Amino acid sequence: MTAIRPSDAPRLTHTADELRRHLAQARRSGVSVGLVPTMGALHEGHLSLVDACRRDCPLTVVTVFVNPAQFGPGEDFSEYPRPLEADLKLLAGRGADVVFAPETAAMYRADHATYVEVGGPALSFEGEFRPNHFRGVATIVLKLFHLVRPDRAYFGRKDYQQSLVVRRMVADLDLPIEIVVCPIVRDPDGLALSSRNAYLSDDERRRALAISRSLRRARQLVAEGTRDAPTILAHMRELLSAAELKIDYVAICNPDTLEATDRIEGPAVALVAARVGTVRLIDNELLGPTAGADVTKL
Ligand code: AMP
């Protein structure tokens, strides 16, 4: 691998050709390639995906691209933070091998006209509040899959619905890629890490804690034996409203289909999207017998 990674700094590429050429060398040597797609403004959540990728794959490719196709009109595409130098330092520290950070025009030519049409898990929740969001996500993820041709790709459970949409696309389009979904990384006070947390004022950040608190409450109620989803949702809404958050949705669903569940008899997922001032945040927690362990650390 020394030819691929001559120094501690990851190899930075900006164009598809450059990336392909660079990866062809690795592919010839037969190593498995892992991909971590991001929009940059990296934090420990992203870096946990890099760590997971490095544990599994000899070659870790991280993409940093703020994808215009997944932002709606009036969303924060132009303000989205783009601290590439700082991101590269963080990635060097975590041992990423290759960083692909293209300009918008390198990914979407002016006459770009082809998008992935997504259905199934893409239709509800984020799909309702952010029309075309998952179409944009699926399109860029598929493009990155074609460019990098990874054996494995790493996503965060923070974007729970996105992970289902990606898994479904991979299954439906017969892509030979293993999708690995990693646990949510939180600040010690419970707030799920997000690049958008940087937009929060101190007061908003404090109020935003109601989101993880509501999910913890849901977990606790299930652990105490409550099975009635509407009862749990009422508790969650109360906590969110008390912090003056504007709720887009709060739901308890089947974790595979995202169909709403009335009674929690098996695995379930609680999903929250809420606005704190102008900042829209999403979070989720697994509920039920197979629930993940990460929330118990809060
Ligand atoms: P983004 O840069 O927001 O597109 O996120 C890139 C990847 O990082 C996605 O797979 C996210 O789900 C994942 N991610 C973002 N925040 C977290 C977090 N707090 N914990 C784990 N994964 C995360």
CSV table of C-alpha atoms and ligand atoms in Angstrom, one decimal:
chain,number,residue,atom,x,y,z
A,1,MET,CA,0.0,0.0,0.0
A,2,THR,CA,3.0,2.4,0.2
A,3,ALA,CA,2.6,3.3,-3.4
A,4,ILE,CA,-1.0,4.4,-2.7
A,5,ARG,CA,-0.2,6.3,0.5
A,6,PRO,CA,3.2,7.8,0.3
A,7,SER,CA,2.7,10.0,3.4
A,8,ASP,CA,0.4,10.3,6.4
A,9,ALA,CA,-1.7,12.8,4.5
A,10,PRO,CA,-4.5,11.3,2.5
A,11,ARG,CA,-4.2,11.6,-1.3
A,12,LEU,CA,-6.5,14.5,-2.3
A,13,THR,CA,-8.3,14.1,-5.6
A,14,HIS,CA,-10.7,16.6,-7.2
A,15,THR,CA,-11.8,15.0,-10.5
A,16,ALA,CA,-13.3,11.7,-11.4
A,17,ASP,CA,-10.4,10.8,-13.8
A,18,GLU,CA,-7.8,11.5,-11.1
A,19,LEU,CA,-9.7,9.4,-8.6
A,20,ARG,CA,-10.3,6.5,-11.0
A,21,ARG,CA,-6.6,6.5,-12.0
A,22,HIS,CA,-5.5,6.5,-8.4
A,23,LEU,CA,-7.9,3.7,-7.4
A,24,ALA,CA,-7.1,1.5,-10.4
A,25,GLN,CA,-3.6,1.0,-8.9
A,26,ALA,CA,-5.1,-0.2,-5.6
A,27,ARG,CA,-7.6,-2.4,-7.4
A,28,ARG,CA,-4.9,-4.1,-9.4
A,29,SER,CA,-3.3,-5.1,-6.1
A,30,GLY,CA,-6.6,-6.7,-5.1
A,31,VAL,CA,-7.2,-4.8,-1.9
A,32,SER,CA,-10.8,-4.3,-0.7
A,33,VAL,CA,-11.9,-0.7,-0.9
A,34,GLY,CA,-14.1,1.0,1.6
A,35,LEU,CA,-16.1,4.2,1.0
A,36,VAL,CA,-17.3,6.9,3.4
A,37,PRO,CA,-19.5,9.4,1.7
A,38,THR,CA,-19.8,12.8,3.5
A,39,MET,CA,-20.7,16.4,2.9
A,40,GLY,CA,-17.7,17.5,5.0
A,41,ALA,CA,-17.7,19.8,8.1
A,42,LEU,CA,-16.5,16.6,9.7
A,43,HIS,CA,-17.1,15.7,13.3
A,44,GLU,CA,-16.6,12.5,15.4
A,45,GLY,CA,-19.8,11.0,13.8
A,46,HIS,CA,-18.1,11.1,10.4
A,47,LEU,CA,-14.8,10.0,11.8
A,48,SER,CA,-16.4,7.0,13.5
A,49,LEU,CA,-17.3,5.8,10.0
A,50,VAL,CA,-13.7,6.3,8.8
A,51,ASP,CA,-12.5,4.3,11.8
A,52,ALA,CA,-15.0,1.5,11.0
A,53,CYS,CA,-14.0,1.5,7.4
A,54,ARG,CA,-10.3,1.4,8.2
A,55,ARG,CA,-10.9,-1.6,10.6
A,56,ASP,CA,-12.5,-3.5,7.7
A,57,CYS,CA,-10.8,-2.3,4.5
A,58,PRO,CA,-7.1,-1.8,3.6
A,59,LEU,CA,-8.1,1.3,1.5
A,60,THR,CA,-10.4,3.9,2.9
A,61,VAL,CA,-11.8,6.5,0.5
A,62,VAL,CA,-13.7,9.5,2.0
A,63,THR,CA,-15.7,11.8,-0.2
A,64,VAL,CA,-16.4,15.4,0.7
A,65,PHE,CA,-19.1,16.9,-1.5
A,66,VAL,CA,-22.0,19.2,-0.6
A,67,ASN,CA,-24.5,17.7,-3.0
A,68,PRO,CA,-26.8,20.3,-4.4
A,69,ALA,CA,-29.3,17.7,-5.7
A,70,GLN,CA,-30.3,16.8,-2.1
A,71,PHE,CA,-31.1,20.3,-1.0
A,72,GLY,CA,-34.5,21.8,-1.6
A,73,PRO,CA,-35.2,25.5,-2.6
A,74,GLY,CA,-34.7,27.7,0.5
A,75,GLU,CA,-32.6,25.0,2.3
A,76,ASP,CA,-29.0,25.7,3.5
A,77,PHE,CA,-27.0,24.6,0.4
A,78,SER,CA,-25.1,27.9,0.0
A,79,GLU,CA,-24.5,28.4,3.8
A,80,TYR,CA,-23.5,24.7,4.4
A,81,PRO,CA,-20.0,24.8,6.0
A,82,ARG,CA,-17.1,23.8,3.7
A,83,PRO,CA,-14.0,23.8,5.9
A,84,LEU,CA,-11.9,21.5,3.6
A,85,GLU,CA,-8.5,22.3,5.1
A,86,ALA,CA,-9.7,21.4,8.6
A,87,ASP,CA,-11.5,18.2,7.2
A,88,LEU,CA,-8.3,17.1,5.6
A,89,LYS,CA,-6.4,17.5,8.8
A,90,LEU,CA,-9.0,15.4,10.7
A,91,LEU,CA,-8.9,12.7,8.0
A,92,ALA,CA,-5.1,12.6,8.0
A,93,GLY,CA,-5.3,12.1,11.8
A,94,ARG,CA,-7.7,9.1,11.3
A,95,GLY,CA,-5.6,7.5,8.5
A,96,ALA,CA,-7.9,8.0,5.5
A,97,ASP,CA,-6.1,7.0,2.4
A,98,VAL,CA,-7.9,8.9,-0.4
A,99,VAL,CA,-10.1,12.0,-0.2
A,100,PHE,CA,-12.3,12.9,-3.2
A,101,ALA,CA,-13.5,16.5,-3.0
A,102,PRO,CA,-14.9,17.5,-6.4
A,103,GLU,CA,-16.3,20.8,-7.4
A,104,THR,CA,-20.0,20.8,-8.1
A,105,ALA,CA,-19.4,21.1,-11.8
A,106,ALA,CA,-17.3,18.0,-11.8
A,107,MET,CA,-20.2,15.9,-10.5
A,108,TYR,CA,-23.1,17.6,-12.2
A,109,ARG,CA,-22.4,18.9,-15.7
A,110,ALA,CA,-24.6,21.9,-16.8
A,111,ASP,CA,-26.8,19.5,-18.8
A,112,HIS,CA,-27.1,16.8,-16.1
A,113,ALA,CA,-30.5,15.1,-16.6
A,114,THR,CA,-30.4,11.7,-15.0
A,115,TYR,CA,-31.6,10.9,-11.4
A,116,VAL,CA,-32.4,7.8,-9.4
A,117,GLU,CA,-36.1,7.5,-8.8
A,118,VAL,CA,-36.6,6.3,-5.3
A,119,GLY,CA,-39.7,4.7,-3.7
A,120,GLY,CA,-40.4,2.5,-0.8
A,121,PRO,CA,-38.6,3.8,2.3
A,122,ALA,CA,-37.9,7.1,0.6
A,123,LEU,CA,-41.6,8.2,0.5
A,124,SER,CA,-42.5,9.0,4.0
A,125,PHE,CA,-41.0,11.3,6.7
A,126,GLU,CA,-38.0,13.1,5.2
A,127,GLY,CA,-39.4,12.2,1.8
A,128,GLU,CA,-42.6,14.2,2.6
A,129,PHE,CA,-40.8,17.2,4.3
A,130,ARG,CA,-37.9,17.4,1.8
A,131,PRO,CA,-39.3,16.5,-1.6
A,132,ASN,CA,-36.5,15.2,-4.0
A,133,HIS,CA,-34.1,14.9,-1.1
A,134,PHE,CA,-33.6,11.2,-1.3
A,135,ARG,CA,-33.6,11.3,-5.1
A,136,GLY,CA,-30.6,13.6,-4.8
A,137,VAL,CA,-29.0,11.4,-2.1
A,138,ALA,CA,-29.5,8.2,-4.2
A,139,THR,CA,-28.2,9.9,-7.3
A,140,ILE,CA,-24.9,11.1,-5.7
A,141,VAL,CA,-24.4,7.9,-3.8
A,142,LEU,CA,-24.8,5.8,-7.0
A,143,LYS,CA,-22.4,8.1,-8.8
A,144,LEU,CA,-19.9,7.7,-6.0
A,145,PHE,CA,-20.4,4.0,-6.0
A,146,HIS,CA,-19.6,3.9,-9.8
A,147,LEU,CA,-16.5,6.1,-9.4
A,148,VAL,CA,-15.0,4.4,-6.4
A,149,ARG,CA,-16.4,0.9,-6.9
A,150,PRO,CA,-16.1,0.1,-3.2
A,151,ASP,CA,-16.5,-3.3,-1.7
A,152,ARG,CA,-18.1,-1.7,1.4
A,153,ALA,CA,-19.7,1.6,2.1
A,154,TYR,CA,-20.2,3.2,5.5
A,155,PHE,CA,-23.2,5.2,6.6
A,156,GLY,CA,-24.4,6.5,10.0
A,157,ARG,CA,-27.6,5.4,11.7
A,158,LYS,CA,-28.1,9.1,12.5
A,159,ASP,CA,-29.7,9.4,9.1
A,160,TYR,CA,-31.8,6.3,9.7
A,161,GLN,CA,-34.2,6.6,6.7
A,162,GLN,CA,-31.2,7.4,4.4
A,163,SER,CA,-29.6,4.1,5.4
A,164,LEU,CA,-32.8,2.3,4.4
A,165,VAL,CA,-33.0,4.1,1.1
A,166,VAL,CA,-29.4,3.3,0.3
A,167,ARG,CA,-29.8,-0.3,1.3
A,168,ARG,CA,-32.9,-0.6,-0.9
A,169,MET,CA,-31.2,1.0,-3.9
A,170,VAL,CA,-28.3,-1.5,-3.5
A,171,ALA,CA,-30.7,-4.4,-3.4
A,172,ASP,CA,-33.0,-3.2,-6.2
A,173,LEU,CA,-30.1,-2.3,-8.5
A,174,ASP,CA,-28.0,-5.4,-7.7
A,175,LEU,CA,-25.0,-3.4,-6.6
A,176,PRO,CA,-22.2,-5.7,-5.3
A,177,ILE,CA,-21.6,-3.5,-2.3
A,178,GLU,CA,-22.0,-4.3,1.4
A,179,ILE,CA,-23.6,-1.4,3.3
A,180,VAL,CA,-22.4,-1.0,6.8
A,181,VAL,CA,-24.5,1.2,9.2
A,182,CYS,CA,-22.7,2.6,12.2
A,183,PRO,CA,-24.1,3.8,15.6
A,184,ILE,CA,-25.0,7.4,16.3
A,185,VAL,CA,-22.2,9.4,17.9
A,186,ARG,CA,-23.5,11.9,20.4
A,187,ASP,CA,-22.1,14.7,22.5
A,188,PRO,CA,-21.8,13.7,26.2
A,189,ASP,CA,-25.1,15.6,26.9
A,190,GLY,CA,-26.9,13.5,24.3
A,191,LEU,CA,-27.1,15.8,21.3
A,192,ALA,CA,-26.5,13.7,18.2
A,193,LEU,CA,-23.5,15.2,16.3
A,194,SER,CA,-24.4,17.0,13.2
A,195,SER,CA,-22.6,19.5,10.9
A,196,ARG,CA,-25.8,21.6,11.4
A,197,ASN,CA,-25.3,21.9,15.1
A,198,ALA,CA,-22.8,24.7,14.3
A,199,TYR,CA,-25.8,26.9,13.4
A,200,LEU,CA,-27.3,26.6,16.9
A,201,SER,CA,-27.0,29.5,19.4
A,202,ASP,CA,-26.3,28.5,23.0
A,203,ASP,CA,-30.0,28.8,23.9
A,204,GLU,CA,-31.0,26.8,20.8
A,205,ARG,CA,-28.4,24.1,21.5
A,206,ARG,CA,-29.8,23.7,25.1
A,207,ARG,CA,-33.4,23.5,23.8
A,208,ALA,CA,-32.3,21.0,21.1
A,209,LEU,CA,-31.4,18.5,23.8
A,210,ALA,CA,-35.1,17.8,24.1
A,211,ILE,CA,-34.8,15.7,21.0
A,212,SER,CA,-32.4,13.1,22.5
A,213,ARG,CA,-34.2,13.4,25.8
A,214,SER,CA,-37.5,12.5,24.1
A,215,LEU,CA,-35.8,9.4,22.5
A,216,ARG,CA,-34.3,8.4,25.8
A,217,ARG,CA,-37.7,8.7,27.4
A,218,ALA,CA,-39.1,6.5,24.7
A,219,ARG,CA,-36.5,3.9,25.5
A,220,GLN,CA,-37.1,4.1,29.2
A,221,LEU,CA,-40.9,3.7,28.8
A,222,VAL,CA,-40.4,0.6,26.6
A,223,ALA,CA,-37.9,-0.8,29.1
A,224,GLU,CA,-40.5,-0.2,31.9
A,225,GLY,CA,-43.1,-2.2,29.9
A,226,THR,CA,-45.1,0.4,28.0
A,227,ARG,CA,-46.0,-1.1,24.6
A,228,ASP,CA,-48.6,1.5,23.4
A,229,ALA,CA,-46.9,3.7,20.8
A,230,PRO,CA,-49.4,6.6,21.1
A,231,THR,CA,-48.7,6.8,24.8
A,232,ILE,CA,-44.9,7.0,24.2
A,233,LEU,CA,-45.4,9.5,21.4
A,234,ALA,CA,-47.4,11.8,23.7
A,235,HIS,CA,-44.6,11.8,26.2
A,236,MET,CA,-42.1,12.6,23.5
A,237,ARG,CA,-44.2,15.4,22.0
A,238,GLU,CA,-44.6,16.9,25.5
A,239,LEU,CA,-40.8,17.1,26.0
A,240,LEU,CA,-40.3,18.6,22.5
A,241,SER,CA,-43.0,21.2,22.9
A,242,ALA,CA,-41.8,22.1,26.4
A,243,ALA,CA,-38.5,23.1,24.8
A,244,GLU,CA,-40.4,25.1,22.1
A,245,LEU,CA,-39.3,23.0,19.3
A,246,LYS,CA,-41.4,22.9,16.1
A,247,ILE,CA,-42.1,19.2,15.4
A,248,ASP,CA,-42.0,18.1,11.8
A,249,TYR,CA,-42.7,14.5,12.8
A,250,VAL,CA,-42.4,12.1,15.8
A,251,ALA,CA,-43.1,8.5,14.9
A,252,ILE,CA,-42.6,5.0,16.1
A,253,CYS,CA,-42.2,2.6,13.2
A,254,ASN,CA,-41.3,-0.8,11.9
A,255,PRO,CA,-37.5,-0.4,11.5
A,256,ASP,CA,-37.4,-2.1,8.0
A,257,THR,CA,-40.5,-0.6,6.4
A,258,LEU,CA,-41.0,2.6,8.4
A,259,GLU,CA,-44.7,1.7,8.7
A,260,ALA,CA,-46.2,3.3,11.9
A,261,THR,CA,-46.5,0.8,14.8
A,262,ASP,CA,-49.3,1.0,17.4
A,263,ARG,CA,-47.9,-1.6,19.7
A,264,ILE,CA,-44.2,-2.3,20.3
A,265,GLU,CA,-44.0,-6.1,20.4
A,266,GLY,CA,-40.8,-6.4,18.4
A,267,PRO,CA,-38.0,-4.2,17.0
A,268,ALA,CA,-39.1,-0.6,16.3
A,269,VAL,CA,-37.5,2.7,15.6
A,270,ALA,CA,-38.5,6.1,17.0
A,271,LEU,CA,-37.9,9.0,14.6
A,272,VAL,CA,-37.8,12.7,15.3
A,273,ALA,CA,-37.4,15.7,13.1
A,274,ALA,CA,-37.8,19.1,14.7
A,275,ARG,CA,-36.8,22.7,14.2
A,276,VAL,CA,-35.0,24.8,16.7
A,277,GLY,CA,-35.4,28.3,15.4
A,278,THR,CA,-34.4,27.9,11.8
A,279,VAL,CA,-32.3,24.8,12.3
A,280,ARG,CA,-33.8,21.5,11.4
A,281,LEU,CA,-32.5,18.5,13.3
A,282,ILE,CA,-33.2,14.8,13.0
A,283,ASP,CA,-32.5,12.0,15.4
A,284,ASN,CA,-33.7,8.5,16.1
A,285,GLU,CA,-33.4,5.6,18.5
A,286,LEU,CA,-34.0,1.9,18.2
A,287,LEU,CA,-36.6,0.5,20.6
A,288,GLY,CA,-37.7,-2.9,21.6
A,289,PRO,CA,-35.8,-6.1,22.3
A,290,THR,CA,-33.1,-5.7,19.7
A,291,ALA,CA,-32.4,-2.1,20.4
A,292,GLY,CA,-28.8,-0.9,20.0
A,293,ALA,CA,-26.8,-0.1,23.0
A,294,ASP,CA,-25.6,3.4,22.2
A,295,VAL,CA,-28.4,5.4,23.9
A,296,THR,CA,-27.8,3.7,27.2
A,297,LYS,CA,-24.5,5.5,27.4
A,298,LEU,CA,-26.2,8.9,27.6
B,1,AMP,P1,-23.3,14.1,6.1
B,1,AMP,O1,-22.0,14.7,6.0
B,1,AMP,O2,-24.3,14.8,7.0
B,1,AMP,O3,-23.9,13.7,4.7
B,1,AMP,O4,-23.1,12.7,6.8
B,1,AMP,C1,-22.2,11.7,6.2
B,1,AMP,C2,-22.4,10.4,6.9
B,1,AMP,O5,-22.1,10.6,8.3
B,1,AMP,C3,-23.8,9.9,6.8
B,1,AMP,O6,-23.8,8.5,6.6
B,1,AMP,C4,-24.4,10.2,8.2
B,1,AMP,O7,-25.4,9.3,8.6
B,1,AMP,C5,-23.1,10.0,9.1
B,1,AMP,N1,-23.3,10.8,10.3
B,1,AMP,C6,-23.6,12.1,10.5
B,1,AMP,N2,-23.7,12.4,11.8
B,1,AMP,C7,-23.5,11.2,12.5
B,1,AMP,C8,-23.4,10.9,13.8
B,1,AMP,N3,-23.7,11.8,14.8
B,1,AMP,N4,-23.1,9.6,14.2
B,1,AMP,C9,-22.9,8.7,13.2
B,1,AMP,N5,-22.9,8.9,11.9
B,1,AMP,C10,-23.2,10.2,11.5
